[in-house]
Amino acid sequence: MNLRTLARYPLLPETSAYLKGIGISLDSLVNHAAYEQVRHAGRRRVMEALVDGHINEYSMVSEADLLVELLSYVVARIIVSCTADEHLIQRYALAEAITTQKRLESEKLDFVIEMAVLMGMDAVAINATETSIHFTDYLRHSSDMRSEEWKLNNQELDRGRVPVSKDRLARLLQHAIKDSIEAELPLPVNDDIIAAFKNSIDLVIEEVARRKARFEEESYGRVSFLRLPPCMKKLLDMMKKGQNVPHVGRFALTSFLHIIGMTNDDIVTVFSSSPDFKEQLARYQIDHITGKTSGVEYLPPECSTMRTHGVCFDPDSLCKKKWLNHPLTYYRVKGKKPRNKSKAGEKAVNKESGQENSTSSGGQ
Amino acid sequence: MESGKPVGNTNPRLEFTKAMFRKYYSKANVQPPGKLINREFGVITERGGMWRHLGFGTPDELQNFLKKQAPIHAYHSSAYYTKPNARTMDEKTWLGADLIFDLDADHIQGSENMTIEMMFEKVKVQFKKLVHSYLLDDFGFDENDVKIVFSGGRGYHAHVSNEKVLRLNSHERREIVDYITKPSTNIDTLVRKVIFSNERFKDHDNKKYIYRLYPRDTPGWRGKVTASVLDFIDRTEKMPKENVIDELESHRGIGDTLALKIYNSMYLGKPGDRGIDKMRSDLNLEPFGEDSVRNSFINHIVKEMTVDLGGETDEPVTSDIKRLIRLPGSVHGKTGLVVRTMTVEELNGFLPLRDSVWPGFEKSTVKLMGLEDYEVKLKNTVFKVKKDTETEVPEYAALFLLGQKKCDIRI
């Protein structure tokens, strides 16, 4: 594969062999003055991923331009690894994946298939314009596509294979690439590397913090029971009446209430109206689910999982919207409608301030 | 006896069952599931309650355990774990899971009014559809990757252990269930839409389409749609009008007006010139006239090709990646029948009540007291039970009648 191809698709496995071949060491990349431009390009790559959600394409005229572009990918991965921030890794991986998908649009089918195979997919050409992939690869990489046209039952499944167009294959590749980068990062980095990239890391971390603050501000606001999706209302109601709530239901409700901002004490209070309430046990489970004791902050299950486990109750018109696939989305969307009517009946559990919900600005 | 606690050695029914299971496990050679060391096992003994988190390093360990405990029900995990005998999921560490399909008589419409033989026959028809039309054809599994098992109870299981499916998560498995149980409702993906004419009219296209069925051997749902329509025609052609209408109306969502419209578009006219003749000869769907009539008919008739995996009411086994499933080679406590593995070919001639009886239960007889009037054919012999009347039957029949609570042991 030539340098131009690698510069456009630096995540190809050939990249590392190429770099070894021309003899660029990690140490020189990190420290040598000659690579200042590369380090700058690497930082730019991370910032573009973070801010714009994709990597821009710059004119690549000379061989040197191509090499800078290729190496900017290597440096970007180092910087991201130095922060070891989950949010940044995800955002960066997605941006690289989206960029690759976009660039693949102008490639020939054979090239896209080759890339799919390199990413571990079982893909073969059927004819000049179509390819087929094994249904397990299709399922794995279409799992975040929720529109009907991607569902397996809308595909012409034949002997385990799903025919897909070039553009669809590129879309599936986006998911595969994102998964693969997320799995690879963070790379191991030592203190010297972290010291060398200090300025870049600070800049990136600052931007990450700014984005997180904005996201939190826009997301959940004050805890409001009026905004609960029907499933959570029902689970809450069942808890209060002392009905037998299956484990997965308790788990869903606890993680949900935690994420929307209830304290563990408040959640214990909610559960305490249940006749079979045992405080110690409840507290133990709640502390585990909310990450206090387990270190893992569990998210409530998405709608399809709720349905699978039979704890999706009385879905309303909002639930049935195509794009609504998570109980938290329901809660967030409900919070975005300006609520000018009387607040009677609204129970604000979190009494930390009298501040109004500031979520009506921004977002869709 | 009735007022005593039904525990342990004081209950002759349990004592007899226990003795039978001991006899079975002392002789039978239970073939362990693949990747034995990664499987969790669970059993229910006569003491009740599920005993889980069991793991065995060798086939002998498993065999010895079964011999010693003689469980009334025995299960293994569809999943593979690093430490199957750990007590929590985190410690177990999930490595993957077979893809399991469970077809139970409970999923068969009207099964409550059927004899057990009829019920088994119906389940088998559905199960064969699942295996051939879906697992082997659409999903393309090799026959060697699909283990077919009679559950010992009311249905069949298929265990798919193809490497490619093992890592599928629950959501992805749910998509497989949806493929089998819920065909697309988008008519354009089910039938062929052909441009019939394209006249340009004052700067815009005026396209006309005609709809045709895809050839019957088209892969996936398209071929199934064609099969369902042609099967319907074959089935209804000789029927009186009222019966055809009745059959159409048996689909929820088809009322009498719509049923009549469908009937008329298919059957009005002289033989050779009727709607069904055009459908048969060139797969033409134009006889339906209105789009809505055609679409309703297609969307309803195609449901006949689905297999009910119980997904609407309870959680389907298939999407559960941590489920325990009956251990092939064990005996089912409620029937005394052996949980049996078979090939696709063997399934054709398989009759559970005849072929899943263990020969070791044929030699001696037991005296039972009837709890209600009941009749069942096991191993080519018909057993009749009368309420409050004593009867003497072979051990296999005793296990079945006791398990089904049709009889009790009187001492």
PDB file of N, CA and C in Angstrom, chain B residues 163-191:
ATOM      1  N   GLU B 163     -18.830 -21.455  15.888  1.00  0.00           N
ATOM      2  CA  GLU B 163     -17.938 -20.464  16.497  1.00  0.00           C
ATOM      3  C   GLU B 163     -18.439 -19.026  16.324  1.00  0.00           C
ATOM      4  N   LYS B 164     -19.015 -18.752  15.165  1.00  0.00           N
ATOM      5  CA  LYS B 164     -19.387 -17.368  14.864  1.00  0.00           C
ATOM      6  C   LYS B 164     -20.515 -16.831  15.742  1.00  0.00           C
ATOM      7  N   VAL B 165     -21.325 -17.706  16.294  1.00  0.00           N
ATOM      8  CA  VAL B 165     -22.464 -17.200  17.077  1.00  0.00           C
ATOM      9  C   VAL B 165     -22.143 -17.074  18.562  1.00  0.00           C
ATOM     10  N   LEU B 166     -21.052 -17.675  18.994  1.00  0.00           N
ATOM     11  CA  LEU B 166     -20.834 -17.788  20.437  1.00  0.00           C
ATOM     12  C   LEU B 166     -20.741 -16.440  21.150  1.00  0.00           C
ATOM     13  N   ARG B 167     -20.166 -15.454  20.487  1.00  0.00           N
ATOM     14  CA  ARG B 167     -19.960 -14.164  21.136  1.00  0.00           C
ATOM     15  C   ARG B 167     -21.121 -13.186  20.922  1.00  0.00           C
ATOM     16  N   LEU B 168     -22.153 -13.608  20.241  1.00  0.00           N
ATOM     17  CA  LEU B 168     -23.286 -12.696  20.025  1.00  0.00           C
ATOM     18  C   LEU B 168     -23.877 -12.299  21.369  1.00  0.00           C
ATOM     19  N   ASN B 169     -24.183 -11.018  21.531  1.00  0.00           N
ATOM     20  CA  ASN B 169     -24.790 -10.588  22.787  1.00  0.00           C
ATOM     21  C   ASN B 169     -26.306 -10.756  22.728  1.00  0.00           C
ATOM     22  N   SER B 170     -26.925 -10.416  23.835  1.00  0.00           N
ATOM     23  CA  SER B 170     -28.360 -10.644  23.966  1.00  0.00           C
ATOM     24  C   SER B 170     -29.152  -9.866  22.922  1.00  0.00           C
ATOM     25  N   HIS B 171     -28.765  -8.625  22.714  1.00  0.00           N
ATOM     26  CA  HIS B 171     -29.462  -7.789  21.749  1.00  0.00           C
ATOM     27  C   HIS B 171     -29.359  -8.385  20.340  1.00  0.00           C
ATOM     28  N   GLU B 172     -28.177  -8.869  20.001  1.00  0.00           N
ATOM     29  CA  GLU B 172     -27.977  -9.448  18.671  1.00  0.00           C
ATOM     30  C   GLU B 172     -28.778 -10.736  18.511  1.00  0.00           C
ATOM     31  N   ARG B 173     -28.875 -11.498  19.591  1.00  0.00           N
ATOM     32  CA  ARG B 173     -29.676 -12.723  19.537  1.00  0.00           C
ATOM     33  C   ARG B 173     -31.154 -12.391  19.400  1.00  0.00           C
ATOM     34  N   ARG B 174     -31.548 -11.298  20.014  1.00  0.00           N
ATOM     35  CA  ARG B 174     -32.944 -10.855  19.907  1.00  0.00           C
ATOM     36  C   ARG B 174     -33.290 -10.538  18.440  1.00  0.00           C
ATOM     37  N   GLU B 175     -32.313 -10.008  17.708  1.00  0.00           N
ATOM     38  CA  GLU B 175     -32.530  -9.729  16.280  1.00  0.00           C
ATOM     39  C   GLU B 175     -32.791 -11.021  15.508  1.00  0.00           C
ATOM     40  N   ILE B 176     -32.108 -12.088  15.922  1.00  0.00           N
ATOM     41  CA  ILE B 176     -32.327 -13.387  15.277  1.00  0.00           C
ATOM     42  C   ILE B 176     -33.745 -13.868  15.569  1.00  0.00           C
ATOM     43  N   VAL B 177     -34.167 -13.706  16.825  1.00  0.00           N
ATOM     44  CA  VAL B 177     -35.542 -14.081  17.190  1.00  0.00           C
ATOM     45  C   VAL B 177     -36.537 -13.263  16.364  1.00  0.00           C
ATOM     46  N   ASP B 178     -36.285 -11.971  16.257  1.00  0.00           N
ATOM     47  CA  ASP B 178     -37.185 -11.108  15.485  1.00  0.00           C
ATOM     48  C   ASP B 178     -37.239 -11.539  14.020  1.00  0.00           C
ATOM     49  N   TYR B 179     -36.103 -11.951  13.492  1.00  0.00           N
ATOM     50  CA  TYR B 179     -36.093 -12.395  12.091  1.00  0.00           C
ATOM     51  C   TYR B 179     -37.059 -13.563  11.899  1.00  0.00           C
ATOM     52  N   ILE B 180     -37.043 -14.476  12.878  1.00  0.00           N
ATOM     53  CA  ILE B 180     -37.845 -15.693  12.749  1.00  0.00           C
ATOM     54  C   ILE B 180     -39.313 -15.454  13.092  1.00  0.00           C
ATOM     55  N   THR B 181     -39.565 -14.535  14.003  1.00  0.00           N
ATOM     56  CA  THR B 181     -40.938 -14.378  14.489  1.00  0.00           C
ATOM     57  C   THR B 181     -41.691 -13.194  13.881  1.00  0.00           C
ATOM     58  N   LYS B 182     -40.942 -12.222  13.371  1.00  0.00           N
ATOM     59  CA  LYS B 182     -41.613 -11.015  12.877  1.00  0.00           C
ATOM     60  C   LYS B 182     -41.116 -10.624  11.501  1.00  0.00           C
ATOM     61  N   PRO B 183     -41.787 -11.085  10.444  1.00  0.00           N
ATOM     62  CA  PRO B 183     -41.358 -10.654   9.114  1.00  0.00           C
ATOM     63  C   PRO B 183     -41.552  -9.153   8.951  1.00  0.00           C
ATOM     64  N   SER B 184     -40.806  -8.581   8.054  1.00  0.00           N
ATOM     65  CA  SER B 184     -40.935  -7.161   7.758  1.00  0.00           C
ATOM     66  C   SER B 184     -42.382  -6.827   7.399  1.00  0.00           C
ATOM     67  N   THR B 185     -42.810  -5.626   7.766  1.00  0.00           N
ATOM     68  CA  THR B 185     -44.148  -5.209   7.354  1.00  0.00           C
ATOM     69  C   THR B 185     -44.062  -4.283   6.159  1.00  0.00           C
ATOM     70  N   ASN B 186     -42.854  -4.055   5.702  1.00  0.00           N
ATOM     71  CA  ASN B 186     -42.666  -3.184   4.543  1.00  0.00           C
ATOM     72  C   ASN B 186     -42.844  -4.003   3.264  1.00  0.00           C
ATOM     73  N   ILE B 187     -43.930  -3.744   2.556  1.00  0.00           N
ATOM     74  CA  ILE B 187     -44.292  -4.570   1.406  1.00  0.00           C
ATOM     75  C   ILE B 187     -43.205  -4.547   0.328  1.00  0.00           C
ATOM     76  N   ASP B 188     -42.506  -3.424   0.212  1.00  0.00           N
ATOM     77  CA  ASP B 188     -41.498  -3.315  -0.851  1.00  0.00           C
ATOM     78  C   ASP B 188     -40.309  -4.246  -0.651  1.00  0.00           C
ATOM     79  N   THR B 189     -40.102  -4.684   0.586  1.00  0.00           N
ATOM     80  CA  THR B 189     -38.998  -5.622   0.770  1.00  0.00           C
ATOM     81  C   THR B 189     -39.474  -7.063   0.604  1.00  0.00           C
ATOM     82  N   LEU B 190     -40.786  -7.271   0.616  1.00  0.00           N
ATOM     83  CA  LEU B 190     -41.308  -8.641   0.547  1.00  0.00           C
ATOM     84  C   LEU B 190     -41.665  -9.074  -0.866  1.00  0.00           C
ATOM     85  N   VAL B 191     -42.164  -8.130  -1.665  1.00  0.00           N
ATOM     86  CA  VAL B 191     -42.549  -8.496  -3.034  1.00  0.00           C
ATOM     87  C   VAL B 191     -41.847  -7.569  -4.017  1.00  0.00           C
TER      88      VAL B 191
END
